[in-house]
Short mmCIF file of C-alpha atoms in Angstrom, two decimals:
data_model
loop_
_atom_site.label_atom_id
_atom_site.label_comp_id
_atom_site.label_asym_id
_atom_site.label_seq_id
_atom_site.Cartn_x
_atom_site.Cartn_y
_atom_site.Cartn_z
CA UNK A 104 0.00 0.00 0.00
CA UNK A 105 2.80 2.29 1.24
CA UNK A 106 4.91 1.33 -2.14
CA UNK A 107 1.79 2.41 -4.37
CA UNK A 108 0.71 5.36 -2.47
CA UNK A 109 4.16 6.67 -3.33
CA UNK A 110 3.40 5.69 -7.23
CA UNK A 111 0.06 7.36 -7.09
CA UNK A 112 1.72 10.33 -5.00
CA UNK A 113 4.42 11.14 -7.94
CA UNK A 114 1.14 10.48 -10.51
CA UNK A 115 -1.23 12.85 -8.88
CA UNK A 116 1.30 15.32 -7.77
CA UNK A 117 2.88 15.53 -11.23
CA UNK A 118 0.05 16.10 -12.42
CA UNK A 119 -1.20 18.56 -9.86
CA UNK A 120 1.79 20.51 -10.61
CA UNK A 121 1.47 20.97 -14.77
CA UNK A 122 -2.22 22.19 -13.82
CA UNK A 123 -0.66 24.24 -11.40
CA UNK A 124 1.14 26.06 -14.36
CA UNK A 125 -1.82 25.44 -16.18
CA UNK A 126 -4.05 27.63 -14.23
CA UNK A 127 -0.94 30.58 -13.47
CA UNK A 128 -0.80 30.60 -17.73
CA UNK A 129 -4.93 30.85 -18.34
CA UNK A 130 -5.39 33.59 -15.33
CA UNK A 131 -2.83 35.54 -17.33
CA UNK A 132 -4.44 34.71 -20.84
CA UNK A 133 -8.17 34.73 -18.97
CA UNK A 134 -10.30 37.69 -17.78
CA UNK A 135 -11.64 37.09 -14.50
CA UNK A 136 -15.00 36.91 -16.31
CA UNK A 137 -14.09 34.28 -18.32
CA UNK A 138 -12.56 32.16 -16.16
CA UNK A 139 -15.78 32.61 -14.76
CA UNK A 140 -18.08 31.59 -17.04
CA UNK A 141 -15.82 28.36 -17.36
CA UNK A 142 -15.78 27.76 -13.72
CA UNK A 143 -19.62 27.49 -14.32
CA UNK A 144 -19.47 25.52 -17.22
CA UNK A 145 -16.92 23.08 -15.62
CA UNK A 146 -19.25 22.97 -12.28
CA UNK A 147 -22.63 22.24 -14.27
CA UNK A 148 -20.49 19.45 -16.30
CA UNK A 149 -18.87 17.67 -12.73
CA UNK A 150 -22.39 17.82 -11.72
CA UNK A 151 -24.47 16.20 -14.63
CA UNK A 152 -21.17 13.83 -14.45
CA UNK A 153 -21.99 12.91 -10.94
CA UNK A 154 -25.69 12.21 -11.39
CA UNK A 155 -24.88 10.29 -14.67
CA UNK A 156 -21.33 8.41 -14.19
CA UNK A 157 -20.26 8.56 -10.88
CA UNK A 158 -22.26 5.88 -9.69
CA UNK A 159 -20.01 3.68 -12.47
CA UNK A 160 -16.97 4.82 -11.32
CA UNK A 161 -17.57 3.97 -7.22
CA UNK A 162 -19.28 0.19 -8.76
CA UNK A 163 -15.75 -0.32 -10.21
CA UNK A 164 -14.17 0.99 -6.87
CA UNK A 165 -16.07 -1.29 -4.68
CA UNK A 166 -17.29 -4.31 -6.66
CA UNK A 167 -14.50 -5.02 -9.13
CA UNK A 168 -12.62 -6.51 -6.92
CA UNK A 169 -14.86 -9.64 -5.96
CA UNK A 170 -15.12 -10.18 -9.72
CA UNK A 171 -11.33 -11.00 -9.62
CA UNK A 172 -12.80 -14.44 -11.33
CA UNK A 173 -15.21 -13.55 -13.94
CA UNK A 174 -13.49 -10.14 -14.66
CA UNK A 175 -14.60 -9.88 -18.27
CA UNK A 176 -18.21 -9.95 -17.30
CA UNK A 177 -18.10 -7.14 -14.89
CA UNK A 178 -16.10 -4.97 -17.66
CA UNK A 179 -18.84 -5.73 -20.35
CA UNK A 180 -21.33 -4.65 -18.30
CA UNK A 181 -19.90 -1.87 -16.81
CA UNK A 182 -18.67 -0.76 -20.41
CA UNK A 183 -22.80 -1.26 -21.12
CA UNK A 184 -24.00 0.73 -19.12
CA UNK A 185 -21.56 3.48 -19.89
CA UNK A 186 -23.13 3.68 -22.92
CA UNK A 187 -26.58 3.98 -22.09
CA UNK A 188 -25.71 6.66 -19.44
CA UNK A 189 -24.04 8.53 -22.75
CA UNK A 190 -26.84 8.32 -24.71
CA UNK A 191 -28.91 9.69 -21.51
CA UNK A 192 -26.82 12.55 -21.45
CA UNK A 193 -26.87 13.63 -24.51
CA UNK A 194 -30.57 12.93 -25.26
CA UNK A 195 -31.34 15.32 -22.41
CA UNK A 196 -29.26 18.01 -23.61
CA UNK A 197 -30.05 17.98 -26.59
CA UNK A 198 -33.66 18.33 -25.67
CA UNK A 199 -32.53 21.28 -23.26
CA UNK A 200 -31.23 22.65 -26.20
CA UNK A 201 -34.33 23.16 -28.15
CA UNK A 202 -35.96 25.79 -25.63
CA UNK A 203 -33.17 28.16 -25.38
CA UNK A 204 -33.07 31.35 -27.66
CA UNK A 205 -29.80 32.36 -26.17
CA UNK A 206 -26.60 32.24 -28.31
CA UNK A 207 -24.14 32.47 -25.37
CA UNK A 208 -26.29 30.18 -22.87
CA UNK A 209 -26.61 27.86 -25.85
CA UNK A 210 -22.92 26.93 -26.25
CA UNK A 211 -22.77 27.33 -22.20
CA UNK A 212 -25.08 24.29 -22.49
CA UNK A 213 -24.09 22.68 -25.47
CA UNK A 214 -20.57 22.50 -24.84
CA UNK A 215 -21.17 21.63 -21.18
CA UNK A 216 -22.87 18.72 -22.93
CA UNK A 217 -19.80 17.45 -24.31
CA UNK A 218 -17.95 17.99 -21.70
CA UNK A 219 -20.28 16.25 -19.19
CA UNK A 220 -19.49 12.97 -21.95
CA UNK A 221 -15.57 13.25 -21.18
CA UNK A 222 -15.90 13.36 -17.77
CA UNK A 223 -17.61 10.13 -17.42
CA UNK A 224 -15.07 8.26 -20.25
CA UNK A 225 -12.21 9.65 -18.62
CA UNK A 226 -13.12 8.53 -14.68
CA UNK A 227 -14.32 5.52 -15.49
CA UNK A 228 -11.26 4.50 -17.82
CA UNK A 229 -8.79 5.59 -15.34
CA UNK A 230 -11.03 3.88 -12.75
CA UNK A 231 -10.33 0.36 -13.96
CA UNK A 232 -6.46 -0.12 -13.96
CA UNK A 233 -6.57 1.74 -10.40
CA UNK A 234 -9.12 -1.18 -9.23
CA UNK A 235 -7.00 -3.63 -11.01
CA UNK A 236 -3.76 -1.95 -8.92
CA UNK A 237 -2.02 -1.39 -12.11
CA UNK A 238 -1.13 1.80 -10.07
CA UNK A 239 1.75 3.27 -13.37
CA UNK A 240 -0.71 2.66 -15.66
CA UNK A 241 -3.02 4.99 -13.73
CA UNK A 242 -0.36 7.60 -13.46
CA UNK A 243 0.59 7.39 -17.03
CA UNK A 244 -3.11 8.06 -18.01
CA UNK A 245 -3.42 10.37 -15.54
CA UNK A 246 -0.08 12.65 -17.05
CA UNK A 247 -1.51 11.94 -20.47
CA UNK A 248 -4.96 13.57 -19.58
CA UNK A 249 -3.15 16.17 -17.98
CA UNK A 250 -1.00 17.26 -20.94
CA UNK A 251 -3.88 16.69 -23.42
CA UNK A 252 -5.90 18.91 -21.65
CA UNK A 253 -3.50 21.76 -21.19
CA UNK A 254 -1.85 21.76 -24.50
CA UNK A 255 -5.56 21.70 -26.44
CA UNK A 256 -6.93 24.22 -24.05
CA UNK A 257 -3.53 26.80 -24.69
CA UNK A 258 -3.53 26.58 -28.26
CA UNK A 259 -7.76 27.06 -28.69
CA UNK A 260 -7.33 29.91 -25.95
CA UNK A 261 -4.22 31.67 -28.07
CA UNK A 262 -6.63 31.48 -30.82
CA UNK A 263 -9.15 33.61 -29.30
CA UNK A 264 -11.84 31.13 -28.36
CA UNK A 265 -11.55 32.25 -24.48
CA UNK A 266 -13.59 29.93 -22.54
CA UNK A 267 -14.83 28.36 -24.50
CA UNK A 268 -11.21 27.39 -25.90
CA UNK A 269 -10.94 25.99 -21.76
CA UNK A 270 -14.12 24.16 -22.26
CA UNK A 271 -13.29 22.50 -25.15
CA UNK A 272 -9.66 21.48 -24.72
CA UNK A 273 -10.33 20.04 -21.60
CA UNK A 274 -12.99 18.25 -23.32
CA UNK A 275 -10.27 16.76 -25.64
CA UNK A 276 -7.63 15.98 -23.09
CA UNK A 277 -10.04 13.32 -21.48
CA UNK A 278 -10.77 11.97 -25.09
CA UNK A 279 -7.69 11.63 -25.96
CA UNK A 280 -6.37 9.95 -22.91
CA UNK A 281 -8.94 7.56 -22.79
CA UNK A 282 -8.16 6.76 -26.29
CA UNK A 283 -6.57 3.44 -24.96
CA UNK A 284 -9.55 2.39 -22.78
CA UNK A 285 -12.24 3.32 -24.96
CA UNK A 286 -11.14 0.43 -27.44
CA UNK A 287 -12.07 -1.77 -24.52
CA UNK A 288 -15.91 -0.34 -23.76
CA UNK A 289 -16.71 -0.54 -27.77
CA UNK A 290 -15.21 -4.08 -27.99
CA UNK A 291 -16.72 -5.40 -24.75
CA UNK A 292 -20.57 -3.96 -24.83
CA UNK A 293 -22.19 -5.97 -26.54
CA UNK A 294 -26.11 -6.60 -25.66
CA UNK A 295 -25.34 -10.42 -25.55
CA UNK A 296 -23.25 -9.90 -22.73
CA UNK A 297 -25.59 -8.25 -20.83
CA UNK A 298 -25.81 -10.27 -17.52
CA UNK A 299 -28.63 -9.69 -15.30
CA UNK A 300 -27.20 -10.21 -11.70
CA UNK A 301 -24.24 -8.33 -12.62
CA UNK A 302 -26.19 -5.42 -13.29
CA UNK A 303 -28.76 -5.12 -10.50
CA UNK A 304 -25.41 -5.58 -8.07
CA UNK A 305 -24.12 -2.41 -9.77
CA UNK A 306 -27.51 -0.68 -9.67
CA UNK A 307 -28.30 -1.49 -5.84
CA UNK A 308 -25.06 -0.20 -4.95
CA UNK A 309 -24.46 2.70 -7.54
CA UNK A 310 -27.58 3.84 -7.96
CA UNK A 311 -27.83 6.00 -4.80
CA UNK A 312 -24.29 6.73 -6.05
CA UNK A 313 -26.09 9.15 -8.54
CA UNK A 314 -28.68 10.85 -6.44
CA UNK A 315 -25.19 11.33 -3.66
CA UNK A 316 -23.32 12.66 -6.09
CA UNK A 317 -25.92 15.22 -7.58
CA UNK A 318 -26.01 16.49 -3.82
CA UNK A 319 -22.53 16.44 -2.85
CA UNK A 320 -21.25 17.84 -6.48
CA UNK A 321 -24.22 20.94 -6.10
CA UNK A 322 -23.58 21.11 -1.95
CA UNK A 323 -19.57 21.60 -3.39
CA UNK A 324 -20.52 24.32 -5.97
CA UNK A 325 -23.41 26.15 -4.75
CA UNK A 326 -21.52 28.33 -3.53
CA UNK A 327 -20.14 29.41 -7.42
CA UNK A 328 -23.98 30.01 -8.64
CA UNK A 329 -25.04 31.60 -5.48
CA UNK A 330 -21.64 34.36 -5.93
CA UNK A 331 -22.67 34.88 -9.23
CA UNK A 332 -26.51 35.45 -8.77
CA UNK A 333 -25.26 38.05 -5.78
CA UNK A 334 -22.04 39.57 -7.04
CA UNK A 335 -21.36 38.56 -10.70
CA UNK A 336 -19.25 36.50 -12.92
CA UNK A 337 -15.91 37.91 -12.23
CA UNK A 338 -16.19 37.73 -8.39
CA UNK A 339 -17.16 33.76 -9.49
CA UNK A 340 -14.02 33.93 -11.26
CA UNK A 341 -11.56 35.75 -8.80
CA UNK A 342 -13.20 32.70 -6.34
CA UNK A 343 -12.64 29.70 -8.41
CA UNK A 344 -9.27 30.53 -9.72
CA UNK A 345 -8.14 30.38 -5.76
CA UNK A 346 -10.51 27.48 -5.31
CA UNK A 347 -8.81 25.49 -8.06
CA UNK A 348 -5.36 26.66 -7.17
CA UNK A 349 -5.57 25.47 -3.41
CA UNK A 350 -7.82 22.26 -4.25
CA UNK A 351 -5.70 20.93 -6.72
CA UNK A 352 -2.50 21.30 -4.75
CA UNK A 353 -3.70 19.87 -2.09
CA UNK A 354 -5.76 16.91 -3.23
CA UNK A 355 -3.38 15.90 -5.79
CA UNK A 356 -1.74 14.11 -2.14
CA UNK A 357 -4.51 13.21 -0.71
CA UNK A 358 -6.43 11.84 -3.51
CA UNK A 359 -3.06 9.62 -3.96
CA UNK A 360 -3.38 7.86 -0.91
CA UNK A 361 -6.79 7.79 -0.72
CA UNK A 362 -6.36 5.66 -4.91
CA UNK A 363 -3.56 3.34 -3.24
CA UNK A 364 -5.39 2.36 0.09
CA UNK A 365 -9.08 2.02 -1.21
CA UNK A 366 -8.38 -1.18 -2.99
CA UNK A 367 -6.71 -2.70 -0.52
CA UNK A 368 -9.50 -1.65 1.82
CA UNK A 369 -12.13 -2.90 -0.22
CA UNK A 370 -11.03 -6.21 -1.28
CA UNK A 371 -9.50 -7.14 2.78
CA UNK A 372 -13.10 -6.28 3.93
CA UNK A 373 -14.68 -8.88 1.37
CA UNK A 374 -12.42 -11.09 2.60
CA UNK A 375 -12.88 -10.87 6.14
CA UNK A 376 -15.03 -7.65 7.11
CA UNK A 377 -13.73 -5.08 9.36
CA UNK A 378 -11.44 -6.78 11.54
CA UNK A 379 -9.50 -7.53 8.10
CA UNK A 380 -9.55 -4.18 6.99
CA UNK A 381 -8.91 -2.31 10.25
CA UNK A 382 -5.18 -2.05 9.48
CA UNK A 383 -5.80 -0.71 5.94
CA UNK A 384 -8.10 2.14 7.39
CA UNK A 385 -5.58 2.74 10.23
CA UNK A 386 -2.74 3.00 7.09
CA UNK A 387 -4.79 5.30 5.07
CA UNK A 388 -5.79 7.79 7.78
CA UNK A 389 -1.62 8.08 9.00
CA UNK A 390 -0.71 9.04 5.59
CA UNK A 391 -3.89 11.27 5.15
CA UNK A 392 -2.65 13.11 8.27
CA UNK A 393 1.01 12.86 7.57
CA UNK A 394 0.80 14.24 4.08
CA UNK A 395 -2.25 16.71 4.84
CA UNK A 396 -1.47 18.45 7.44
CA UNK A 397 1.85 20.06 6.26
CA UNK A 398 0.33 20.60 2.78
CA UNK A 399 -2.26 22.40 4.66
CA UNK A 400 -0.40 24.23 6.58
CA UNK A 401 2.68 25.24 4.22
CA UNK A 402 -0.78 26.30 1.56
CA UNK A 403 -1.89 28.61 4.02
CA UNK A 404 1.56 30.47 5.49
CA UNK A 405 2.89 30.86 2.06
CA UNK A 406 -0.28 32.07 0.12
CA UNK A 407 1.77 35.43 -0.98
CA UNK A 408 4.44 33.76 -2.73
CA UNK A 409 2.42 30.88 -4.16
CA UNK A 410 -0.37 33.01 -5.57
CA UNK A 411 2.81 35.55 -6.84
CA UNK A 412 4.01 32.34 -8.79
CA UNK A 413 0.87 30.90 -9.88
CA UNK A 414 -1.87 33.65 -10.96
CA UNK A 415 -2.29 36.31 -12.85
CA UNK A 416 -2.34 39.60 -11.14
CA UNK A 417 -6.10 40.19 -11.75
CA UNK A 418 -6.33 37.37 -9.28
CA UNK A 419 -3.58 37.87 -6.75
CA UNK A 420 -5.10 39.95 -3.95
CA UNK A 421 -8.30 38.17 -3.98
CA UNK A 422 -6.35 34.65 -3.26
CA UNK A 423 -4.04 35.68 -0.76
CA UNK A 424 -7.36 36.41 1.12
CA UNK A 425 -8.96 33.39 0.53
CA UNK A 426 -6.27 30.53 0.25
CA UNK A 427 -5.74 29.84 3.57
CA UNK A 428 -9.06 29.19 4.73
CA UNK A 429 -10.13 27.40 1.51
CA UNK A 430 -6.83 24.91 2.47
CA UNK A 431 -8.30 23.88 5.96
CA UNK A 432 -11.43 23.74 4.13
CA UNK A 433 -9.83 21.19 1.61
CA UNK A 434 -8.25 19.51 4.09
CA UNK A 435 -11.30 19.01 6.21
CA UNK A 436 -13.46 17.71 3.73
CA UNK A 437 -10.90 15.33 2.11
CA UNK A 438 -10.41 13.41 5.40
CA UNK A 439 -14.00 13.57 5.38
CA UNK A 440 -14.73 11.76 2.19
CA UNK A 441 -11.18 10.30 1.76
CA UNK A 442 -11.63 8.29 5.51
CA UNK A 443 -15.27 8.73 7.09
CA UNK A 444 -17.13 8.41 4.78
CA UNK A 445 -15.96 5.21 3.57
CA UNK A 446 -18.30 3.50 6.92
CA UNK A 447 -21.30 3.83 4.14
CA UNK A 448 -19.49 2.15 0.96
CA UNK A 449 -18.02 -0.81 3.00
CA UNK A 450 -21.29 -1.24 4.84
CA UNK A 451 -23.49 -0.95 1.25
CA UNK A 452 -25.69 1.53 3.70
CA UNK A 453 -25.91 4.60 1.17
CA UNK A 454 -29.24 5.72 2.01
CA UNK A 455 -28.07 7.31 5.25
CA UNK A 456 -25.80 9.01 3.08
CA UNK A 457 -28.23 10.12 0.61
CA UNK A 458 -29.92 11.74 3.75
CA UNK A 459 -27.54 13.18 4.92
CA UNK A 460 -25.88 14.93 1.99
CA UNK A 461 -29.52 16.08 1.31
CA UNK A 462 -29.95 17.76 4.94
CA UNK A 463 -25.51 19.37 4.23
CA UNK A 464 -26.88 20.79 0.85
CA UNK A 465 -29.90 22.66 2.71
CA UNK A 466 -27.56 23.34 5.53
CA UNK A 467 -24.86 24.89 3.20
CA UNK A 468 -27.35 26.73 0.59
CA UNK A 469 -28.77 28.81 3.84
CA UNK A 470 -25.47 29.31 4.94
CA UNK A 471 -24.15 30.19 1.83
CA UNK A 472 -26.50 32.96 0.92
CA UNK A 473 -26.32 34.65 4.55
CA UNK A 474 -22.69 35.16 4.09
CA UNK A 475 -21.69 35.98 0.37
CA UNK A 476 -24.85 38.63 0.30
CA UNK A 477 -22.88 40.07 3.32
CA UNK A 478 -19.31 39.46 3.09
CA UNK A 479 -19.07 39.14 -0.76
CA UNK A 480 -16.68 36.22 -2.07
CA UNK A 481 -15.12 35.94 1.60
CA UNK A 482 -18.63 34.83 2.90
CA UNK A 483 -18.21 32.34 0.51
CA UNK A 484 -15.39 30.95 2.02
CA UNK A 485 -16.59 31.40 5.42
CA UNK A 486 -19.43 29.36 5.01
CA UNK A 487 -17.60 26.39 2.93
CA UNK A 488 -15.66 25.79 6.53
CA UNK A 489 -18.64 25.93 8.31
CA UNK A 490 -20.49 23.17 6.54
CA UNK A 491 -17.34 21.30 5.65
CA UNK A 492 -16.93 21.58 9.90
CA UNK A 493 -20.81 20.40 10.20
CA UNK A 494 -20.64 18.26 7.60
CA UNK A 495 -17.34 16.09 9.10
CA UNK A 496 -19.07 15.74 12.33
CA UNK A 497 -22.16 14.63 10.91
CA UNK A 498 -20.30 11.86 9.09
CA UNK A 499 -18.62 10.58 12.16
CA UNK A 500 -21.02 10.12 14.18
CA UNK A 501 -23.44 8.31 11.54
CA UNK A 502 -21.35 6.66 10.47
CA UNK A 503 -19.41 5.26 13.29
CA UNK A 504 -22.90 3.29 13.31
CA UNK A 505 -22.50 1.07 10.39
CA UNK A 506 -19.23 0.24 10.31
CA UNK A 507 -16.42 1.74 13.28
CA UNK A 508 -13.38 2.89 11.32
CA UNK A 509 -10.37 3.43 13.65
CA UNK A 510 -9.92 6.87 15.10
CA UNK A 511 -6.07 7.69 15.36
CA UNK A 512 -6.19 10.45 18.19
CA UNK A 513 -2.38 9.59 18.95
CA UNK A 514 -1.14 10.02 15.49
CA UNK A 515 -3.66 13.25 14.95
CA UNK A 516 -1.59 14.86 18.25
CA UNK A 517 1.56 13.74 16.50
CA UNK A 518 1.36 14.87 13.00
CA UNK A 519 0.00 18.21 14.73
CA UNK A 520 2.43 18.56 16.82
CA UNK A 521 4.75 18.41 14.08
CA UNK A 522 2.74 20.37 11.78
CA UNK A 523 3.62 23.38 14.34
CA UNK A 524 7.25 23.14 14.26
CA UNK A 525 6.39 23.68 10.49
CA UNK A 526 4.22 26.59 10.66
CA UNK A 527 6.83 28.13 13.66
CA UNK A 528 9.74 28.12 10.86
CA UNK A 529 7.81 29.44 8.33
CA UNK A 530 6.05 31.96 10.06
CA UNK A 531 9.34 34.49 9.49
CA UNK A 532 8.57 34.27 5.24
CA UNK A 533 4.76 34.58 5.44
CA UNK A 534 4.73 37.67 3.76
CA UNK A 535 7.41 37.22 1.48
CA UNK A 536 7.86 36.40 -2.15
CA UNK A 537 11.34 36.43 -3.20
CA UNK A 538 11.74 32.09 -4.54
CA UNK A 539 14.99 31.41 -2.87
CA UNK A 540 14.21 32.64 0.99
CA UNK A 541 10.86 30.82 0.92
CA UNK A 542 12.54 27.70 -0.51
CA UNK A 543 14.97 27.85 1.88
CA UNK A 544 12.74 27.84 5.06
CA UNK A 545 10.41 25.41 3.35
CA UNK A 546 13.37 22.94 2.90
CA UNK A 547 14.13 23.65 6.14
CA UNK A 548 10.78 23.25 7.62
CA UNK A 549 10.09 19.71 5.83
CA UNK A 550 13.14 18.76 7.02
CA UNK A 551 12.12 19.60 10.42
CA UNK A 552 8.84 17.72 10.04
CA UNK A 553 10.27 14.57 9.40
CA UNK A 554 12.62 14.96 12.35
CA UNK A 555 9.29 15.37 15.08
CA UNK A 556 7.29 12.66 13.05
CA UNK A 557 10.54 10.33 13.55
CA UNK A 558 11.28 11.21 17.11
CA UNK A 559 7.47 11.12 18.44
CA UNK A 560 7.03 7.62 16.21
CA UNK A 561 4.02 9.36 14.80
CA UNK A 562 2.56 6.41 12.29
CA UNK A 563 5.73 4.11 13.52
CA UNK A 564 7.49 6.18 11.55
CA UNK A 565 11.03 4.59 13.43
CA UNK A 566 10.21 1.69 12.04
CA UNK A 567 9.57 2.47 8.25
CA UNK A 568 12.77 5.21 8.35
CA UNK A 569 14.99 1.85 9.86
CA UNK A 570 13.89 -0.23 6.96
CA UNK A 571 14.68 2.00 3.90
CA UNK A 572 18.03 2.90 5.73
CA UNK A 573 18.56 -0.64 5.77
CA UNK A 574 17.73 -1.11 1.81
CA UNK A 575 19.86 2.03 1.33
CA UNK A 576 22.96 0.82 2.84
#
């Protein structure tokens, strides 16, 4: 687990960084009101992709693994019903279509459409070799996606095509990249395949999948329609730029772990339910914690510098008010849905979950509106840490019901502790912007991390640090 969360860790991260440069090269080429509108386009499109494909992509997660024996039927029907979910899509946009008059909203939609389409192919193509822990192949897909995307998306934008040059080159990165899958869903769905028990297994358990992920992807964005109805498309814009900037750092490390440990998880609790799993779940939260919480932290003391680097100057002053808070935010939801929330998945109890996210999304809309129509994009903020706060706690103790995941109070008092020695040496450059002094306390605060893990054992971190001294020398 530790070996491919390190795989995963240089795929994600990799990648996480080229989108990095990504985003500092389109809020230089972008207007805040176009990045904007594509922020909007881009939320609409993750959330028609969570109602429509998402449930296929946590079947594969969970259930691929007990199909270790008759993997070719789970593939053809998965590949299937791919299919019919793309033809749902784009039926129902294109009927959406007919009833708007609008030229702008039309392509908004249109494109949006499309976009929805390579979504879905993309997740559930890179979904398969990570359930199959082919854990280089995922990365590999993962940088070619990554690449795609950018490289369409620079050359349609240099062309003039603005956001919708962002739309539609990130449309094409996730074609192209799944380019080697996709061979696999034509050649494998074929109606003579179809097997009955297979499906209804993926349907009682992805199925609420879809409703889930309709609430959790518009509980997630809300916030980006509500700023816009209030304040207007550039304030969306100046918002989502340091959204995307802080999200993507910081997830591209905990999304890693989170892709190494869930198979394990998954297939040790088949074998022999919690008690077999327990030391998977107690893996995955250490390195959730240990890789976090510095993150976290370092995101937040060195917003200056990092938003200097990484966005345009439109967007500068904006983020250095809102990255630090939007990083705790990220960090608290993560181990929410990264850890927590993984008590309704390996229990198969998703209805409680369905409630619940239903309850968050009223929560958060009320929320939402009481801040940003008085604080402006900063309410925004404000009230994504509130209900990602409410929203943790909720989890836990609902979950803790089905199916008790272990709670690693030690190791949270350890990696904190050490997380403050961080934040104490790089308190001195929190205002500061010049590359080398920042790098230099930052090399010297990670260094100083991994000093207090070792010495307080955090994770049995004397242990692991032993054994690759050993393999060194």
């Amino acid at each position: 687990m530790f070996r491919n969360s390190l795989v995963y860790l240089v795929g994600r991260y990799g990648a996480s960084a080229l989108n990095a440069l990504a985003l500092a090269a389109f809020t230089r080429l972008l207007s805040p009101g176009d990045y904007g509108i594509y922020a909007l386009v881009f939320s609409s499109a993750l959330t028609a992709y969570a109602g429509f494909y998402q449930w296929l992509r946590q079947s594969i997660n969970r259930l691929m693994p007990a199909y270790n024996d008759k993997l070719e039927d789970f593939l053809s029907n998965v590949s299937l019903l791919f299919l019919i979910s793309t033809v749902l899509v784009w039926t129902s946009g294109a009927i959406a279509l007919i009833f708007i008059s609008d030229t702008i909203l039309f392509w908004q939609i249109a494109l949006g459409m499309l976009l929805t389409g390579a979504l879905g192919l993309g997740e559930v193509s890179i979904g398969i070799p990570q359930s199959q822990f082919k854990s280089i192949t995922y990365s590999i897909l993962l940088f070619l996606r990554t690449i795609a995307c950018i490289f369409c998306s620079l050359i349609l934008i240099s062309l003039g095509y603005g956001w919708a040059g962002l739309v539609v080159g990130t449309t094409l990165g996730f074609v192209i990249s799944s380019l080697p899958t996709m061979k696999l869903i034509v050649r494998e769905s074929k109606i003579k395949n179809l097997n009955q028990a297979i499906v209804r297994e993926i349907a009682v358990f992805g199925l609420p999948y879809a409703l889930g992920g309709v609430l959790g992807a518009i509980t997630a964005m809300s916030d980006r329609y509500i700023i816009v109805a209030l304040v207007g498309t550039d304030a969306a814009g100046l918002y989502s730029a340091s959204f995307d900037l802080t999200v993507r750092s910081l997830q591209a490390v905990l999304i890693a772990i989170n892709l190494a440990g869930s198979p394990y998880i998954y297939r040790a609790f088949e074998a022999g339910g919690i008690e077999s799993a327990q030391p998977f779940l107690t893996r995955q939260a250490q390195l959730l914690l240990a890789v976090g919480l510095p993150t976290t932290a370092a995101l937040s003391v060195l917003t200056p510098w990092i938003t200097s680097l990484m966005l345009g100057k439109p967007f500068q002053a904006s983020a250095v008010e809102l990255m630090p808070l939007i990083a705790i935010t990220t960090m608290i939801s993560a181990f929410e849905t990264l850890y927590f929330a993984l008590s309704f998945s390996l229990s198969k109890r998703l209805k409680s979950m369905l409630v619940l996210q239903a309850v968050l999304l009223l929560v958060k809309t009320i929320i939402s509106y009481t801040f940003i129509s008085s604080f402006g994009i900063q309410g925004a903020v404000i009230s994504s840490l509130v209900s990602a706060t409410i929203s943790l706690l909720c989890t836990i103790i609902i979950g803790r019901r089905l199916v008790h995941l272990p709670f690693v109070t030690a190791d949270i008092l350890k990696f904190g502790a050490a997380t403050s020695v961080l934040i104490c040496i790089l308190w001195p450059v929190r205002h500061e912007v010049a590359t080398i002094r920042v790098m230099s306390y930052a090399a010297v605060a990670s260094f100083a991390y991994a000093v207090v893990v070792v010495l307080l054992d955090a994770a049995n971190a004397r242990a692991i640090t032993k054994r690759y001294i050993k393999l060194i020398y």
